[in-house]
Amino acid sequence: MSFDDKVQSAFKVSLPSLIVSLVIGFFGGTFLGKYLDRIRRDYPGLLIILPGMMGLRGNVFSSMASRFSTMLYLGGLKPSVKDRKVLENVVIAMLISLIPVSLLWAIGVIRGVRYHAIEILFIVIGSTILVSLILGYFTAGITIFAFRRDVDPDSLVAPLVASMGDLLTIPTLVGFILLLERDVREFWALNGFLIVMLFFLLAVSRVGPAKFREYRQLFTTITALAMLSLVSGFTLERFSGLIASSVILGFAYPSILSSFGNYGSIVAAKTSTKLNLGEIENYLSKELLEEILALLLTTPIIGLLIGFFSSGISYLLLGVKPGIPLQLVLTYPFMALFIMLYAYSISYVLFQHNIDPDSVAIPLIANNSDIFGTIYVVAIAGLMVGA
């Protein structure tokens, strides 16, 4: 594929999915921006867990999408959501997701954030089960849909999956909060139903300890990265007031993190597939560097759209004077380039050490993108409010 073809693919395949992903992400951002002050005041422990939950869903399901893509190309998965491996992966994704978020909650409690601690735990558990079920089948469906139509899933799926996770995560958390505040009995009834459903799916899928052990590398990686996401969580909790003061960045935060993760995941997925197919012979691969350069050409558009959407939403909901945050728009492409080069390097190095990039690189990159993105947002917020 020539460089011109890669540029066309970046603009015709990746850019539309990135834009759709961005629009979806701003739906979640709208909820965060609107309810940030309430969460800071009444459920501060959620701020510690939130980046980990967002990153976790991107990690688990982007990894699942990349694994499905590789399996489809190698003939290990039928192009149908009815394939038993789809249900197995969805159930395993639920289990892999539940343990790390519970650990994040426990660390928040140990740290001293105990206000509404039990309620926060079940908000996290209930939303994780519900979102995992929806997102699992969405991931399988969109990957198979792309494959059936001869569209490279690695170029399309990761941004949509990560952003769908963002779309579901924050509104679901807010929904559980609002349900708890409206009717406590309904809140506990819904959680009980979701936990029973989890055990039912475990029985139907027949996912036992032996099957779960096949994913121990992914589980270990996800859990370790969830602990690492505490850097983002503690940073968000500490500087949530600064981010709220900038107003615009409260709405843009989820989309900024997901877009960085999207760029990293696209590069990691492409790298993983090409490495497994033997198409990359050395680190300075012209093939992948051209892919990164082609994607880089789309970043000014994404940066400008983030600024435009966040400004428009903050004006419509809060009446804030509209204005494009130039500090964000001008620096966004440089940060995205850093994320993509980092993603390629990590994927290549792990593969050289016989570690599957699908199971390790994509979760690691998505997690690190959240950390880098959170620090980036705090820095931009400081520039915007003069702190």
CSV table of C-alpha atoms in Angstrom, one decimal:
chain,number,residue,atom,x,y,z
A,1,MET,CA,0.0,0.0,0.0
A,2,SER,CA,1.5,3.4,-1.0
A,3,PHE,CA,1.6,6.4,1.3
A,4,ASP,CA,-1.2,8.0,-0.6
A,5,ASP,CA,-3.3,4.9,-0.1
A,6,LYS,CA,-2.6,5.1,3.7
A,7,VAL,CA,-3.6,8.8,3.8
A,8,GLN,CA,-6.8,8.0,2.0
A,9,SER,CA,-7.5,5.1,4.4
A,10,ALA,CA,-6.8,7.4,7.4
A,11,PHE,CA,-9.2,10.0,6.1
A,12,LYS,CA,-11.9,7.7,4.7
A,13,VAL,CA,-11.8,4.9,7.4
A,14,SER,CA,-10.1,6.1,10.5
A,15,LEU,CA,-11.1,9.7,10.6
A,16,PRO,CA,-14.9,9.1,10.2
A,17,SER,CA,-14.7,6.5,13.1
A,18,LEU,CA,-12.7,9.0,15.2
A,19,ILE,CA,-15.3,11.7,14.6
A,20,VAL,CA,-18.2,9.4,15.4
A,21,SER,CA,-16.2,8.3,18.4
A,22,LEU,CA,-15.7,11.9,19.4
A,23,VAL,CA,-19.4,12.7,19.1
A,24,ILE,CA,-20.3,9.7,21.2
A,25,GLY,CA,-17.6,10.6,23.7
A,26,PHE,CA,-19.1,14.1,24.1
A,27,PHE,CA,-22.4,12.5,25.2
A,28,GLY,CA,-20.6,11.1,28.2
A,29,GLY,CA,-18.7,14.4,28.5
A,30,THR,CA,-22.0,16.2,28.7
A,31,PHE,CA,-23.0,14.2,31.8
A,32,LEU,CA,-19.6,14.6,33.4
A,33,GLY,CA,-19.6,18.4,32.8
A,34,LYS,CA,-23.1,18.8,34.1
A,35,TYR,CA,-22.8,16.6,37.2
A,36,LEU,CA,-19.1,17.1,38.0
A,37,ASP,CA,-19.8,19.5,41.0
A,38,ARG,CA,-22.3,17.0,42.4
A,39,ILE,CA,-19.9,14.1,42.1
A,40,ARG,CA,-17.1,16.1,43.7
A,41,ARG,CA,-19.4,17.0,46.6
A,42,ASP,CA,-21.4,13.8,47.3
A,43,TYR,CA,-19.5,10.9,45.7
A,44,PRO,CA,-15.8,12.0,45.7
A,45,GLY,CA,-14.7,8.3,45.7
A,46,LEU,CA,-16.0,8.0,42.1
A,47,LEU,CA,-13.4,10.5,40.9
A,48,ILE,CA,-10.7,8.2,42.0
A,49,ILE,CA,-12.3,5.2,40.2
A,50,LEU,CA,-13.6,7.0,37.1
A,51,PRO,CA,-10.4,7.2,35.0
A,52,GLY,CA,-9.7,3.5,35.8
A,53,MET,CA,-13.3,2.5,34.8
A,54,MET,CA,-13.1,4.5,31.5
A,55,GLY,CA,-9.6,3.1,30.8
A,56,LEU,CA,-10.6,-0.4,31.9
A,57,ARG,CA,-13.5,-0.6,29.4
A,58,GLY,CA,-11.3,0.7,26.6
A,59,ASN,CA,-8.5,-1.7,27.6
A,60,VAL,CA,-10.7,-4.8,27.9
A,61,PHE,CA,-12.9,-4.3,24.9
A,62,SER,CA,-10.3,-2.8,22.5
A,63,SER,CA,-8.2,-5.8,23.3
A,64,MET,CA,-11.2,-8.0,22.6
A,65,ALA,CA,-11.8,-6.3,19.3
A,66,SER,CA,-8.2,-6.7,18.3
A,67,ARG,CA,-8.3,-10.4,19.4
A,68,PHE,CA,-11.5,-10.9,17.4
A,69,SER,CA,-9.9,-9.3,14.4
A,70,THR,CA,-6.8,-11.5,14.5
A,71,MET,CA,-9.0,-14.6,15.0
A,72,LEU,CA,-11.2,-13.7,12.1
A,73,TYR,CA,-8.2,-13.3,9.8
A,74,LEU,CA,-6.7,-16.6,11.0
A,75,GLY,CA,-10.0,-18.4,10.8
A,76,GLY,CA,-10.3,-19.0,14.5
A,77,LEU,CA,-13.7,-17.3,14.8
A,78,LYS,CA,-16.8,-17.6,12.6
A,79,PRO,CA,-18.1,-14.2,11.4
A,80,SER,CA,-21.2,-14.4,13.6
A,81,VAL,CA,-22.1,-13.1,17.0
A,82,LYS,CA,-23.7,-16.5,17.7
A,83,ASP,CA,-20.3,-18.2,17.8
A,84,ARG,CA,-19.8,-19.6,21.3
A,85,LYS,CA,-16.5,-17.8,21.6
A,86,VAL,CA,-18.3,-14.5,21.6
A,87,LEU,CA,-20.3,-15.3,24.7
A,88,GLU,CA,-17.2,-16.7,26.4
A,89,ASN,CA,-15.3,-13.5,25.7
A,90,VAL,CA,-18.2,-11.3,27.0
A,91,VAL,CA,-18.4,-13.2,30.3
A,92,ILE,CA,-14.7,-13.2,30.7
A,93,ALA,CA,-14.6,-9.5,30.0
A,94,MET,CA,-17.2,-9.0,32.8
A,95,LEU,CA,-15.0,-10.9,35.3
A,96,ILE,CA,-11.8,-9.2,34.2
A,97,SER,CA,-13.6,-5.9,34.6
A,98,LEU,CA,-15.2,-6.5,38.0
A,99,ILE,CA,-12.1,-7.4,40.1
A,100,PRO,CA,-9.9,-4.3,39.2
A,101,VAL,CA,-12.7,-1.8,39.8
A,102,SER,CA,-13.5,-3.4,43.1
A,103,LEU,CA,-9.8,-3.0,44.0
A,104,LEU,CA,-9.8,0.6,43.0
A,105,TRP,CA,-12.8,1.2,45.3
A,106,ALA,CA,-11.0,-0.5,48.2
A,107,ILE,CA,-7.9,1.6,47.7
A,108,GLY,CA,-10.1,4.7,47.6
A,109,VAL,CA,-11.7,3.6,51.0
A,110,ILE,CA,-8.3,2.9,52.5
A,111,ARG,CA,-7.1,6.3,51.4
A,112,GLY,CA,-9.9,7.8,53.4
A,113,VAL,CA,-12.7,8.5,50.9
A,114,ARG,CA,-15.5,6.7,52.7
A,115,TYR,CA,-18.5,9.0,52.1
A,116,HIS,CA,-21.2,6.9,50.5
A,117,ALA,CA,-18.6,4.1,50.2
A,118,ILE,CA,-21.0,1.1,50.1
A,119,GLU,CA,-23.3,2.8,47.6
A,120,ILE,CA,-20.3,3.7,45.4
A,121,LEU,CA,-19.2,0.0,45.4
A,122,PHE,CA,-22.6,-1.2,44.1
A,123,ILE,CA,-22.8,1.7,41.6
A,124,VAL,CA,-19.5,0.5,40.3
A,125,ILE,CA,-20.4,-3.3,40.3
A,126,GLY,CA,-23.9,-2.8,38.8
A,127,SER,CA,-22.8,-0.4,36.1
A,128,THR,CA,-19.8,-2.7,35.2
A,129,ILE,CA,-22.0,-5.7,34.7
A,130,LEU,CA,-24.6,-3.8,32.6
A,131,VAL,CA,-22.0,-1.9,30.5
A,132,SER,CA,-19.9,-5.1,29.9
A,133,LEU,CA,-22.9,-7.0,28.5
A,134,ILE,CA,-23.8,-4.2,26.1
A,135,LEU,CA,-20.3,-3.3,25.1
A,136,GLY,CA,-19.2,-6.9,24.7
A,137,TYR,CA,-21.8,-7.7,22.0
A,138,PHE,CA,-21.3,-4.3,20.4
A,139,THR,CA,-17.6,-5.1,20.1
A,140,ALA,CA,-18.3,-8.4,18.5
A,141,GLY,CA,-21.0,-7.1,16.2
A,142,ILE,CA,-19.0,-4.1,14.9
A,143,THR,CA,-15.8,-6.2,14.4
A,144,ILE,CA,-17.7,-8.9,12.5
A,145,PHE,CA,-19.7,-6.3,10.5
A,146,ALA,CA,-16.4,-4.6,9.3
A,147,PHE,CA,-14.8,-8.0,8.5
A,148,ARG,CA,-17.7,-9.1,6.4
A,149,ARG,CA,-17.6,-6.0,4.3
A,150,ASP,CA,-13.8,-6.2,3.7
A,151,VAL,CA,-13.1,-3.2,5.9
A,152,ASP,CA,-10.0,-3.6,8.1
A,153,PRO,CA,-11.4,-3.9,11.7
A,154,ASP,CA,-8.1,-2.6,13.1
A,155,SER,CA,-8.7,0.8,11.4
A,156,LEU,CA,-12.3,1.1,12.4
A,157,VAL,CA,-13.3,-0.7,15.6
A,158,ALA,CA,-11.0,0.4,18.4
A,159,PRO,CA,-12.1,4.1,18.3
A,160,LEU,CA,-15.8,3.1,18.2
A,161,VAL,CA,-15.4,0.6,21.0
A,162,ALA,CA,-13.5,2.9,23.3
A,163,SER,CA,-15.9,5.8,22.8
A,164,MET,CA,-18.9,3.6,23.2
A,165,GLY,CA,-17.4,2.6,26.5
A,166,ASP,CA,-17.1,6.3,27.4
A,167,LEU,CA,-20.6,6.9,26.3
A,168,LEU,CA,-22.0,4.2,28.5
A,169,THR,CA,-19.7,4.6,31.5
A,170,ILE,CA,-20.4,8.1,32.7
A,171,PRO,CA,-24.2,8.2,31.9
A,172,THR,CA,-24.6,4.8,33.6
A,173,LEU,CA,-22.8,6.0,36.7
A,174,VAL,CA,-24.9,9.1,36.8
A,175,GLY,CA,-28.0,7.0,36.2
A,176,PHE,CA,-27.2,4.8,39.2
A,177,ILE,CA,-26.6,7.9,41.3
A,178,LEU,CA,-29.9,9.4,40.3
A,179,LEU,CA,-31.7,6.1,40.9
A,180,LEU,CA,-30.1,5.8,44.4
A,181,GLU,CA,-31.2,9.4,45.3
A,182,ARG,CA,-34.8,8.8,43.9
A,183,ASP,CA,-35.6,5.3,45.3
A,184,VAL,CA,-33.2,3.3,47.4
A,185,ARG,CA,-35.2,0.1,47.0
A,186,GLU,CA,-35.2,0.2,43.2
A,187,PHE,CA,-31.4,0.8,43.3
A,188,TRP,CA,-30.8,-2.4,45.4
A,189,ALA,CA,-33.3,-4.4,43.3
A,190,LEU,CA,-31.5,-3.5,40.1
A,191,ASN,CA,-28.1,-4.4,41.5
A,192,GLY,CA,-29.5,-7.7,42.8
A,193,PHE,CA,-30.9,-8.5,39.3
A,194,LEU,CA,-27.7,-7.7,37.6
A,195,ILE,CA,-25.6,-9.9,39.9
A,196,VAL,CA,-28.0,-12.8,39.4
A,197,MET,CA,-27.8,-12.3,35.7
A,198,LEU,CA,-24.0,-12.5,35.9
A,199,PHE,CA,-24.1,-15.9,37.6
A,200,PHE,CA,-26.7,-17.1,35.0
A,201,LEU,CA,-24.4,-16.1,32.1
A,202,LEU,CA,-21.5,-17.8,33.9
A,203,ALA,CA,-23.5,-21.0,33.9
A,204,VAL,CA,-24.7,-20.8,30.3
A,205,SER,CA,-21.3,-19.9,28.9
A,206,ARG,CA,-19.6,-22.7,31.0
A,207,VAL,CA,-16.6,-20.4,31.6
A,208,GLY,CA,-14.7,-22.2,34.4
A,209,PRO,CA,-11.4,-21.6,36.1
A,210,ALA,CA,-9.6,-23.5,33.4
A,211,LYS,CA,-11.0,-21.2,30.7
A,212,PHE,CA,-10.4,-18.1,32.8
A,213,ARG,CA,-6.7,-19.1,33.3
A,214,GLU,CA,-6.2,-18.9,29.5
A,215,TYR,CA,-6.7,-15.1,29.9
A,216,ARG,CA,-4.5,-14.8,33.0
A,217,GLN,CA,-2.0,-12.7,31.1
A,218,LEU,CA,-4.7,-10.2,30.1
A,219,PHE,CA,-6.2,-10.3,33.6
A,220,THR,CA,-2.9,-9.7,35.2
A,221,THR,CA,-2.2,-6.8,32.8
A,222,ILE,CA,-5.6,-5.3,33.2
A,223,THR,CA,-5.4,-5.4,37.0
A,224,ALA,CA,-1.9,-4.0,37.1
A,225,LEU,CA,-3.0,-1.2,34.8
A,226,ALA,CA,-6.1,-0.5,36.9
A,227,MET,CA,-3.8,0.1,39.8
A,228,LEU,CA,-1.7,2.3,37.6
A,229,SER,CA,-4.8,4.3,36.7
A,230,LEU,CA,-4.9,5.5,40.3
A,231,VAL,CA,-2.3,8.1,39.0
A,232,SER,CA,-5.1,9.5,36.8
A,233,GLY,CA,-7.7,9.0,39.5
A,234,PHE,CA,-5.8,10.9,42.2
A,235,THR,CA,-4.8,13.6,39.7
A,236,LEU,CA,-8.5,14.0,38.7
A,237,GLU,CA,-9.6,14.1,42.3
A,238,ARG,CA,-7.0,16.6,43.3
A,239,PHE,CA,-7.4,18.9,40.3
A,240,SER,CA,-11.1,18.5,39.6
A,241,GLY,CA,-11.7,22.0,40.9
A,242,LEU,CA,-9.2,23.4,38.4
A,243,ILE,CA,-10.8,21.4,35.6
A,244,ALA,CA,-14.3,22.5,36.7
A,245,SER,CA,-13.0,26.1,36.8
A,246,SER,CA,-12.1,25.9,33.1
A,247,VAL,CA,-15.7,24.7,32.4
A,248,ILE,CA,-14.9,23.6,28.8
A,249,LEU,CA,-12.5,20.9,29.9
A,250,GLY,CA,-15.0,19.3,32.2
A,251,PHE,CA,-17.1,18.5,29.0
A,252,ALA,CA,-14.0,17.7,26.9
A,253,TYR,CA,-12.2,15.4,29.4
A,254,PRO,CA,-13.7,12.1,28.3
A,255,SER,CA,-13.3,12.8,24.6
A,256,ILE,CA,-9.7,14.0,25.0
A,257,LEU,CA,-8.8,10.8,26.8
A,258,SER,CA,-10.7,8.5,24.4
A,259,SER,CA,-9.3,10.2,21.3
A,260,PHE,CA,-5.7,9.7,22.6
A,261,GLY,CA,-6.5,6.1,23.4
A,262,ASN,CA,-8.1,5.7,20.0
A,263,TYR,CA,-5.0,6.9,18.1
A,264,GLY,CA,-2.8,4.6,20.2
A,265,SER,CA,-5.1,1.6,19.8
A,266,ILE,CA,-5.3,2.0,16.1
A,267,VAL,CA,-1.5,2.0,15.8
A,268,ALA,CA,-1.2,-0.8,18.3
A,269,ALA,CA,-3.8,-3.0,16.5
A,270,LYS,CA,-2.2,-2.4,13.1
A,271,THR,CA,1.2,-3.2,14.5
A,272,SER,CA,-0.1,-6.4,16.2
A,273,THR,CA,-1.8,-7.7,13.0
A,274,LYS,CA,1.2,-6.9,10.8
A,275,LEU,CA,3.7,-8.4,13.2
A,276,ASN,CA,1.6,-11.6,13.5
A,277,LEU,CA,1.4,-11.8,9.6
A,278,GLY,CA,5.2,-11.2,9.3
A,279,GLU,CA,4.9,-7.9,7.5
A,280,ILE,CA,7.2,-5.9,9.8
A,281,GLU,CA,10.9,-6.9,9.8
A,282,ASN,CA,12.5,-4.2,11.9
A,283,TYR,CA,11.6,-1.3,14.3
A,284,LEU,CA,12.2,1.4,11.7
A,285,SER,CA,9.4,0.0,9.5
A,286,LYS,CA,8.5,2.3,6.7
A,287,GLU,CA,5.1,0.7,6.5
A,288,LEU,CA,4.1,1.6,10.1
A,289,LEU,CA,5.8,5.0,10.2
A,290,GLU,CA,3.8,6.0,7.1
A,291,GLU,CA,0.7,4.7,8.9
A,292,ILE,CA,1.5,7.0,11.8
A,293,LEU,CA,2.2,10.0,9.6
A,294,ALA,CA,-1.1,9.4,7.7
A,295,LEU,CA,-3.0,9.4,11.0
A,296,LEU,CA,-1.1,12.5,12.2
A,297,LEU,CA,-2.6,14.4,9.3
A,298,THR,CA,-6.1,13.9,10.8
A,299,THR,CA,-5.2,15.1,14.3
A,300,PRO,CA,-5.7,18.9,13.7
A,301,ILE,CA,-9.2,18.1,12.7
A,302,ILE,CA,-9.9,16.1,15.8
A,303,GLY,CA,-8.3,18.8,18.0
A,304,LEU,CA,-10.4,21.5,16.5
A,305,LEU,CA,-13.6,19.5,16.8
A,306,ILE,CA,-12.9,18.8,20.5
A,307,GLY,CA,-12.5,22.6,21.0
A,308,PHE,CA,-15.6,23.4,19.0
A,309,PHE,CA,-17.9,20.8,20.6
A,310,SER,CA,-16.8,21.5,24.2
A,311,SER,CA,-17.3,25.2,23.7
A,312,GLY,CA,-20.7,24.8,22.2
A,313,ILE,CA,-22.0,22.3,24.8
A,314,SER,CA,-20.7,24.5,27.7
A,315,TYR,CA,-22.5,27.5,26.2
A,316,LEU,CA,-25.8,25.6,25.6
A,317,LEU,CA,-25.9,24.0,29.1
A,318,LEU,CA,-24.2,26.6,31.3
A,319,GLY,CA,-24.3,29.8,29.3
A,320,VAL,CA,-20.5,30.1,29.2
A,321,LYS,CA,-19.3,32.6,26.6
A,322,PRO,CA,-18.3,30.6,23.5
A,323,GLY,CA,-14.7,30.5,22.5
A,324,ILE,CA,-12.4,27.9,21.0
A,325,PRO,CA,-9.7,26.8,23.5
A,326,LEU,CA,-6.6,27.6,21.4
A,327,GLN,CA,-4.2,26.1,24.0
A,328,LEU,CA,-5.9,22.7,23.4
A,329,VAL,CA,-6.3,23.0,19.6
A,330,LEU,CA,-2.6,24.0,19.0
A,331,THR,CA,-1.0,21.4,21.2
A,332,TYR,CA,-3.3,18.4,20.5
A,333,PRO,CA,-1.5,17.1,17.4
A,334,PHE,CA,1.8,17.0,19.2
A,335,MET,CA,0.4,15.0,22.1
A,336,ALA,CA,-1.4,12.6,19.7
A,337,LEU,CA,1.9,12.0,17.8
A,338,PHE,CA,3.6,11.2,21.1
A,339,ILE,CA,0.8,8.7,21.9
A,340,MET,CA,1.1,7.0,18.5
A,341,LEU,CA,4.9,6.7,18.6
A,342,TYR,CA,4.6,5.3,22.1
A,343,ALA,CA,2.0,2.8,21.0
A,344,TYR,CA,4.1,1.5,18.1
A,345,SER,CA,7.2,1.2,20.2
A,346,ILE,CA,5.5,-0.7,23.0
A,347,SER,CA,3.8,-3.1,20.6
A,348,TYR,CA,7.0,-3.8,18.7
A,349,VAL,CA,9.1,-4.4,21.9
A,350,LEU,CA,6.5,-6.7,23.5
A,351,PHE,CA,6.2,-8.8,20.3
A,352,GLN,CA,10.0,-9.2,20.2
A,353,HIS,CA,9.8,-10.6,23.7
A,354,ASN,CA,7.1,-13.1,22.7
A,355,ILE,CA,4.3,-11.2,24.5
A,356,ASP,CA,1.0,-10.9,22.6
A,357,PRO,CA,0.4,-7.2,21.8
A,358,ASP,CA,-3.4,-7.9,21.6
A,359,SER,CA,-3.5,-8.9,25.3
A,360,VAL,CA,-0.9,-6.5,26.7
A,361,ALA,CA,0.0,-3.6,24.4
A,362,ILE,CA,-3.5,-2.3,23.7
A,363,PRO,CA,-4.5,-2.3,27.4
A,364,LEU,CA,-1.1,-0.7,28.4
A,365,ILE,CA,-1.4,2.0,25.7
A,366,ALA,CA,-5.0,2.8,26.6
A,367,ASN,CA,-4.1,3.1,30.2
A,368,ASN,CA,-1.0,5.2,29.7
A,369,SER,CA,-3.0,7.4,27.3
A,370,ASP,CA,-5.4,8.1,30.1
A,371,ILE,CA,-2.6,9.0,32.4
A,372,PHE,CA,-0.9,11.2,29.8
A,373,GLY,CA,-4.3,12.7,28.8
A,374,THR,CA,-5.3,13.5,32.4
A,375,ILE,CA,-2.0,15.3,33.0
A,376,TYR,CA,-2.4,17.0,29.7
A,377,VAL,CA,-5.9,18.2,30.6
A,378,VAL,CA,-4.7,19.5,33.9
A,379,ALA,CA,-1.9,21.4,32.2
A,380,ILE,CA,-4.3,22.9,29.6
A,381,ALA,CA,-6.7,23.8,32.4
A,382,GLY,CA,-3.9,25.6,34.2
A,383,LEU,CA,-3.1,27.6,31.1
A,384,MET,CA,-6.7,28.5,30.5
A,385,VAL,CA,-7.5,29.7,34.0
A,386,GLY,CA,-4.0,31.2,34.6
A,387,ALA,CA,-3.1,28.8,37.5
